[in-house]
């Protein structure tokens, strides 16, 4: 059955990818959606078995690489962690498949699109069910590849192609660290299978390693390198630049890959490796710091963006930051909880945004929208639900997971924890403000679109709305229903035992009441506040922008990361390429190598030719000189 | 072993060549084509049979044949082990595909062209199974002649310059190797490789001899800074010439490193590890940067070959089983993928008569099937897991990491750059809007092109997911070689204490 879950999407991808022309548009959409839906149902069944009956399994499918002492298998590992990921991935994927039938209905390449989606699902499943680092890496690069395909899906658009390459390359930078991490794991532990590695961690935890003349603790180094990979995939600060650009892809892709599943792979990796990370407090603190900076940075940028998808993209980036700082303070289960709830409400927001974009005929600028909530009642309501869930409005799913992250950061009790806690609260307020800004600018106020009349606004078809309703239920209920499971309350107290390792058992304490109530109150106050500044009194915000132009521009230009990287990496690489090619290859190696040699021979042969002039007196003269030289030498001796 | 299988493999293409040469029909090219197809196919099947009967668990040389040539001096001795057999299969496989593709790429003097290919196949198989240094040298050098002719006769506008550069570089390197072979004979009294493995060569002379062999192999690999002949040769060579050059000729040097440099001169090999690592790293990074800026498709792929071969040389001199097995795997993988990439360039070159990247763009709209296969090989070249390219690079880096963290770390940067230049190439050629009206006239792959390219794609993906048949073939021999190496080092260090 586990094999069916994983290989059905692959089969669907092959059918619609290679035989799409033969089977036609509609059938390939139906086949892919059906196959992935079956896979989703089976995943839910497996999840049920895992939660209720403590089911776990490790199926070895085939040998992959055997070389020397390296031994790697293709395998399916089912435990609590992978069961949750299975549900998240297949469920969101099935929903997105169905949604795409409506969203892509005017596109000429539908089978190709569906094929990529299914292929992505396959790669993601391979990633989460791996029992070793190498298969994880396979899935890791596989989802990156599908993301590359899907971002560049509209291959005629130059910006889409650029964004696709950027996504792949930035991820490659992360993968560079990840690969080194795997090498180091193999070097230290002699294996890349999770179980064998995790069992040996305590043996090697005090070992040091010399690198570039510096001593490093091996566990710290491994954790750091693996985290570089996680930063790339999960778009953490410094390696985040690809995610906003990735919005060039079709919106269903953004929902599936760049919100709910692929970008959470980094969080999954850290949680999966909790048995190693628990022995590296240094790197855990580092993760917390990176996580909270990302949360803050992305939220600050999201405040001033005008592209509806980019706002949500930065929001994703920011929420991923939350997940990381949850892992950083050792609350892996809370990170998974937020990952789980986030998948629902963020997919809902993206697909809702897709519905809006669809209605506005591919307009993405929120300044060119407004006042349409009566024309798009369903989309509007669903977006409101998504926003409430995201901002952590009481009793919706985001409320449970996000507040728990902040609480655990507080309970960590050290300096980093306090900073994380306060930044977490502050970012939650920012999140609320930018989210409501999006809603108010899109649906309220005046209608600002010049290209089409407001009366032509139409609600999206049912095939697009039905998936949204499922996600809306998830956004409302996921937090409340699964809180006990993820937090190990009540009958689930041993739920995580098999898959997450806690060096010290999670604290059961509660932080002071003001911490618990502060966030929901602030978040709720932000709603009327945003309403006031973005709708009622726009001059207020304009005043702030005008008096703080530099800060505004700094945020507007995303802290100038793209410009910095352009100079630092892109231009310098091009310069080096040109320099090596023209100057060193051309002017040094060839000039003194083969060309130099041949011209040298030519030079001497021309001299030699001149020597043979054919005049006897010249020859006689040379002979005379020769004779006198020899005689001189003999005499001198 | 009664039937001389290896000798048949070697001699068969030459027999075919003789048939073609003296065939009556000088105008009808079809008979020449059919003879070569038949011969190369038979050879391919024979080599598969060889693989089938080959004993993987045994690290000794198998199918050994020995005949006296010059009494007491040179014997014709051939045999194979797990290291060489894969190269033989690669040779017969690629040559067969080349012969299939040949009618569409070469317009004039097809008969002579086929002669050159068949003759080259003989030489290349000879290289991979010689067990005598002199025989090896003969095959190694004679293999250059057909290549020289292919570039010089059927090449592009600057073919003479390129052929000359190619010949000058490779010959200069080889002369030193010949001197080294002669001195080995004077020192030990034999040029038999198996015997030399057992006797061992005096450590005092190993460094010099190693350098002499190295100069020949380094040029052919090619390693930085003697790589500049390769881009020129590739650019001017006809498609089939590029394919043979990239897929097989370059591999002779890598094979030579494993068989002779490491096998015969273990102590010198250990001594020169920093040199090889340094040059390999430069090759990987330097040529990756250069590849990034190329405007000519073939040149870009040629430079990427240098980078890929940089991984190979690095892997071999790690002296770890992962490193060496990875290097062999990488050579096979590169043989398949670079061959396919050059064929891909050939496909559009034939239709547009230009290799300039800027002249293309948007061809996915007119050549969707081409876009798919080209993508597969692009991904293979950048080492995506699931293709052969990944297995090779991964094993090499893993092996290197065991020996030297810093080298492995720096080399890994090459993997990022590899993705950059390959994807950028693909984007500029395949994606985007059609800007050049000529592109609109392009037709998609025809049946024989599709057959060849999809076969190569299939092989590259198959062994990416299931590399075991290849790795397990090599492992026993590689372990044997490493053991030979370590015992030699141990004896040497013990005697120096």
Coordinates of N, CA, C and O in Angstrom, one line a residue, chain B residues 99-174:
Chain B
X99 N 27.9 5.1 -36.1 CA 27.8 4.7 -37.5 C 26.3 4.9 -38.0 O 26.0 5.3 -39.1
X100 N 25.4 4.6 -37.0 CA 24.0 4.9 -37.4 C 23.8 6.3 -37.8 O 23.1 6.6 -38.8
X101 N 24.4 7.2 -37.0 CA 24.1 8.6 -37.2 C 24.9 9.2 -38.4 O 24.7 10.4 -38.8
X102 N 25.8 8.4 -38.9 CA 26.8 9.0 -39.8 C 26.2 9.6 -41.1 O 26.6 10.6 -41.6
X103 N 25.3 8.9 -41.7 CA 24.9 9.3 -43.1 C 24.3 10.7 -43.1 O 24.4 11.4 -44.0
X104 N 23.7 11.1 -41.9 CA 23.1 12.5 -42.0 C 24.1 13.6 -41.7 O 23.8 14.7 -41.9
X105 N 25.3 13.2 -41.1 CA 26.2 14.3 -40.7 C 27.3 14.5 -41.7 O 27.9 15.6 -41.7
X106 N 27.7 13.5 -42.4 CA 28.8 13.7 -43.3 C 28.3 13.7 -44.8 O 27.7 12.7 -45.2
X107 N 28.6 14.7 -45.5 CA 28.1 14.7 -46.9 C 29.0 14.0 -47.9 O 28.6 13.2 -48.7
X108 N 30.3 14.4 -47.8 CA 31.2 13.8 -48.8 C 32.1 12.8 -48.3 O 32.5 12.7 -47.1
X109 N 32.6 11.9 -49.2 CA 33.6 10.9 -48.9 C 33.2 10.1 -47.7 O 33.9 9.8 -46.8
X110 N 31.9 9.6 -47.7 CA 31.4 8.8 -46.7 C 32.2 7.5 -46.4 O 32.4 7.1 -45.3
X111 N 32.7 6.9 -47.5 CA 33.4 5.7 -47.4 C 34.6 5.9 -46.6 O 34.9 5.1 -45.6
X112 N 35.4 6.9 -46.9 CA 36.6 7.1 -46.1 C 36.3 7.4 -44.7 O 37.1 7.0 -43.8
X113 N 35.2 8.1 -44.5 CA 34.8 8.5 -43.1 C 34.6 7.2 -42.3 O 35.1 7.1 -41.2
X114 N 33.9 6.3 -42.9 CA 33.6 5.0 -42.2 C 34.8 4.2 -41.9 O 35.0 3.6 -40.9
X115 N 35.7 4.3 -42.9 CA 37.0 3.6 -42.7 C 37.7 4.2 -41.5 O 38.2 3.4 -40.6
X116 N 37.7 5.5 -41.4 CA 38.4 6.1 -40.2 C 37.8 5.7 -38.9 O 38.4 5.3 -37.9
X117 N 36.4 5.6 -38.9 CA 35.7 5.2 -37.7 C 36.1 3.8 -37.3 O 36.4 3.5 -36.1
X118 N 36.0 2.9 -38.3 CA 36.3 1.5 -38.0 C 37.7 1.3 -37.5 O 38.0 0.6 -36.5
X119 N 38.6 2.0 -38.2 CA 40.0 1.8 -37.8 C 40.2 2.4 -36.3 O 40.9 1.8 -35.5
X120 N 39.5 3.4 -36.1 CA 39.6 4.0 -34.7 C 39.1 3.0 -33.7 O 39.6 2.9 -32.6
X121 N 38.0 2.3 -34.0 CA 37.4 1.4 -33.1 C 38.4 0.3 -32.7 O 38.6 0.0 -31.5
X122 N 39.1 -0.2 -33.7 CA 40.2 -1.2 -33.5 C 41.2 -0.7 -32.4 O 41.5 -1.3 -31.5
X123 N 41.6 0.6 -32.7 CA 42.7 1.1 -31.9 C 42.2 1.3 -30.4 O 42.9 1.1 -29.5
X124 N 40.9 1.8 -30.3 CA 40.5 2.1 -29.0 C 40.2 0.9 -28.2 O 40.5 0.8 -27.0
X125 N 39.7 -0.1 -28.8 CA 39.5 -1.4 -28.0 C 40.9 -1.9 -27.7 O 41.1 -2.4 -26.5
X126 N 41.8 -1.8 -28.6 CA 43.2 -2.2 -28.3 C 43.7 -1.6 -27.1 O 44.3 -2.2 -26.2
X127 N 43.5 -0.3 -27.0 CA 44.1 0.5 -25.8 C 43.5 -0.1 -24.5 O 44.3 -0.3 -23.6
X128 N 42.2 -0.4 -24.5 CA 41.6 -0.8 -23.3 C 41.9 -2.3 -22.9 O 41.6 -2.7 -21.8
X129 N 42.5 -3.1 -23.8 CA 42.8 -4.4 -23.3 C 44.3 -4.7 -23.5 O 44.6 -5.9 -23.2
X130 N 45.1 -3.8 -23.8 CA 46.5 -4.2 -23.9 C 47.1 -4.4 -22.5 O 46.8 -3.7 -21.6
X131 N 47.9 -5.5 -22.5 CA 48.6 -5.8 -21.2 C 50.1 -5.7 -21.4 O 50.9 -6.3 -20.7
X132 N 50.5 -5.0 -22.5 CA 51.9 -4.8 -22.7 C 52.1 -3.4 -23.1 O 51.4 -2.8 -23.9
X133 N 53.1 -2.8 -22.4 CA 53.3 -1.3 -22.6 C 53.5 -0.9 -24.0 O 52.9 0.1 -24.5
X134 N 54.2 -1.7 -24.8 CA 54.5 -1.3 -26.1 C 53.3 -1.4 -27.0 O 53.0 -0.5 -27.8
X135 N 52.6 -2.5 -26.8 CA 51.3 -2.6 -27.5 C 50.4 -1.5 -27.2 O 49.7 -0.9 -28.1
X136 N 50.3 -1.2 -25.9 CA 49.4 -0.1 -25.5 C 49.8 1.2 -26.2 O 49.0 1.9 -26.7
X137 N 51.1 1.5 -26.2 CA 51.6 2.7 -26.8 C 51.2 2.8 -28.3 O 50.8 3.8 -28.8
X138 N 51.4 1.6 -29.0 CA 51.0 1.6 -30.4 C 49.6 1.9 -30.6 O 49.2 2.8 -31.4
X139 N 48.7 1.3 -29.9 CA 47.3 1.5 -30.0 C 47.0 3.0 -29.7 O 46.2 3.6 -30.3
X140 N 47.5 3.4 -28.6 CA 47.3 4.7 -28.0 C 47.6 5.8 -29.1 O 46.8 6.7 -29.3
X141 N 48.7 5.7 -29.7 CA 49.2 6.7 -30.7 C 48.5 6.5 -32.0 O 48.1 7.5 -32.6
X142 N 48.3 5.3 -32.4 CA 47.7 5.1 -33.7 C 46.2 5.6 -33.7 O 45.7 5.9 -34.7
X143 N 45.6 5.5 -32.5 CA 44.2 6.0 -32.4 C 44.1 7.5 -32.8 O 43.1 8.0 -33.2
X144 N 45.2 8.2 -32.6 CA 45.2 9.7 -33.0 C 45.1 9.9 -34.4 O 44.5 10.9 -34.9
X145 N 45.6 9.0 -35.2 CA 45.7 9.3 -36.7 C 44.3 9.4 -37.3 O 44.0 10.4 -38.0
X146 N 43.4 8.4 -37.1 CA 42.1 8.6 -37.7 C 41.4 9.9 -37.1 O 40.7 10.6 -37.9
X147 N 41.6 10.2 -35.9 CA 41.0 11.4 -35.3 C 41.5 12.6 -36.0 O 40.8 13.6 -36.3
X148 N 42.8 12.6 -36.2 CA 43.5 13.7 -36.8 C 42.9 13.9 -38.2 O 42.6 15.1 -38.7
X149 N 42.7 12.8 -38.9 CA 42.1 12.9 -40.3 C 40.7 13.4 -40.2 O 40.2 14.2 -41.1
X150 N 39.9 12.9 -39.3 CA 38.5 13.3 -39.2 C 38.4 14.8 -39.0 O 37.6 15.4 -39.7
X151 N 39.2 15.3 -38.1 CA 39.2 16.8 -37.9 C 39.7 17.5 -39.2 O 39.1 18.4 -39.7
X152 N 40.8 17.0 -39.7 CA 41.5 17.7 -40.8 C 40.7 17.6 -42.1 O 40.8 18.6 -42.9
X153 N 40.0 16.5 -42.4 CA 39.3 16.4 -43.7 C 37.9 16.9 -43.6 O 37.4 17.6 -44.4
X154 N 37.2 16.4 -42.5 CA 35.8 16.7 -42.5 C 35.4 17.9 -41.6 O 34.3 18.1 -41.2
X155 N 36.4 18.6 -41.1 CA 36.2 19.6 -40.1 C 35.7 20.9 -40.7 O 35.3 21.0 -41.9
X156 N 35.5 21.9 -39.9 CA 35.0 23.2 -40.3 C 36.1 24.1 -40.9 O 37.1 23.6 -41.5
X157 N 35.9 25.4 -40.8 CA 36.8 26.3 -41.5 C 38.2 26.3 -41.0 O 39.2 26.4 -41.8
X158 N 38.3 26.3 -39.7 CA 39.7 26.4 -39.1 C 40.2 25.0 -38.8 O 41.0 24.8 -37.9
X159 N 39.9 24.0 -39.6 CA 40.2 22.6 -39.3 C 41.7 22.3 -39.3 O 42.1 21.5 -38.5
X160 N 42.4 23.0 -40.1 CA 43.8 22.7 -40.2 C 44.5 23.1 -38.9 O 45.3 22.4 -38.3
X161 N 44.1 24.3 -38.5 CA 44.7 24.9 -37.3 C 44.4 23.9 -36.1 O 45.3 23.6 -35.3
X162 N 43.1 23.5 -36.0 CA 42.7 22.7 -34.9 C 43.4 21.3 -34.9 O 43.8 20.8 -33.9
X163 N 43.5 20.7 -36.1 CA 44.1 19.4 -36.3 C 45.6 19.5 -35.9 O 46.1 18.6 -35.1
X164 N 46.2 20.6 -36.3 CA 47.6 20.7 -35.9 C 47.8 20.9 -34.4 O 48.6 20.3 -33.8
X165 N 46.9 21.7 -33.8 CA 47.0 21.9 -32.4 C 46.8 20.6 -31.6 O 47.5 20.3 -30.7
X166 N 45.8 19.9 -32.1 CA 45.5 18.6 -31.5 C 46.7 17.6 -31.5 O 47.1 17.0 -30.6
X167 N 47.3 17.6 -32.7 CA 48.4 16.7 -32.9 C 49.6 17.1 -32.2 O 50.3 16.3 -31.5
X168 N 49.9 18.4 -32.2 CA 51.1 18.9 -31.5 C 51.0 18.6 -30.0 O 52.0 18.0 -29.5
X169 N 49.9 18.9 -29.4 CA 49.8 18.7 -28.0 C 49.9 17.2 -27.7 O 50.7 16.8 -26.8
X170 N 49.1 16.4 -28.3 CA 49.1 15.0 -28.0 C 50.4 14.3 -28.3 O 50.8 13.4 -27.5
X171 N 51.0 14.6 -29.3 CA 52.3 14.0 -29.7 C 53.4 14.3 -28.7 O 54.1 13.4 -28.3
X172 N 53.5 15.6 -28.4 CA 54.5 16.0 -27.5 C 54.4 15.2 -26.2 O 55.4 14.8 -25.6
X173 N 53.2 15.1 -25.7 CA 53.0 14.3 -24.4 C 53.5 12.9 -24.6 O 54.1 12.3 -23.8
X174 N 53.1 12.3 -25.8 CA 53.3 10.9 -25.9 C 54.8 10.5 -26.1 O 55.2 9.4 -25.7

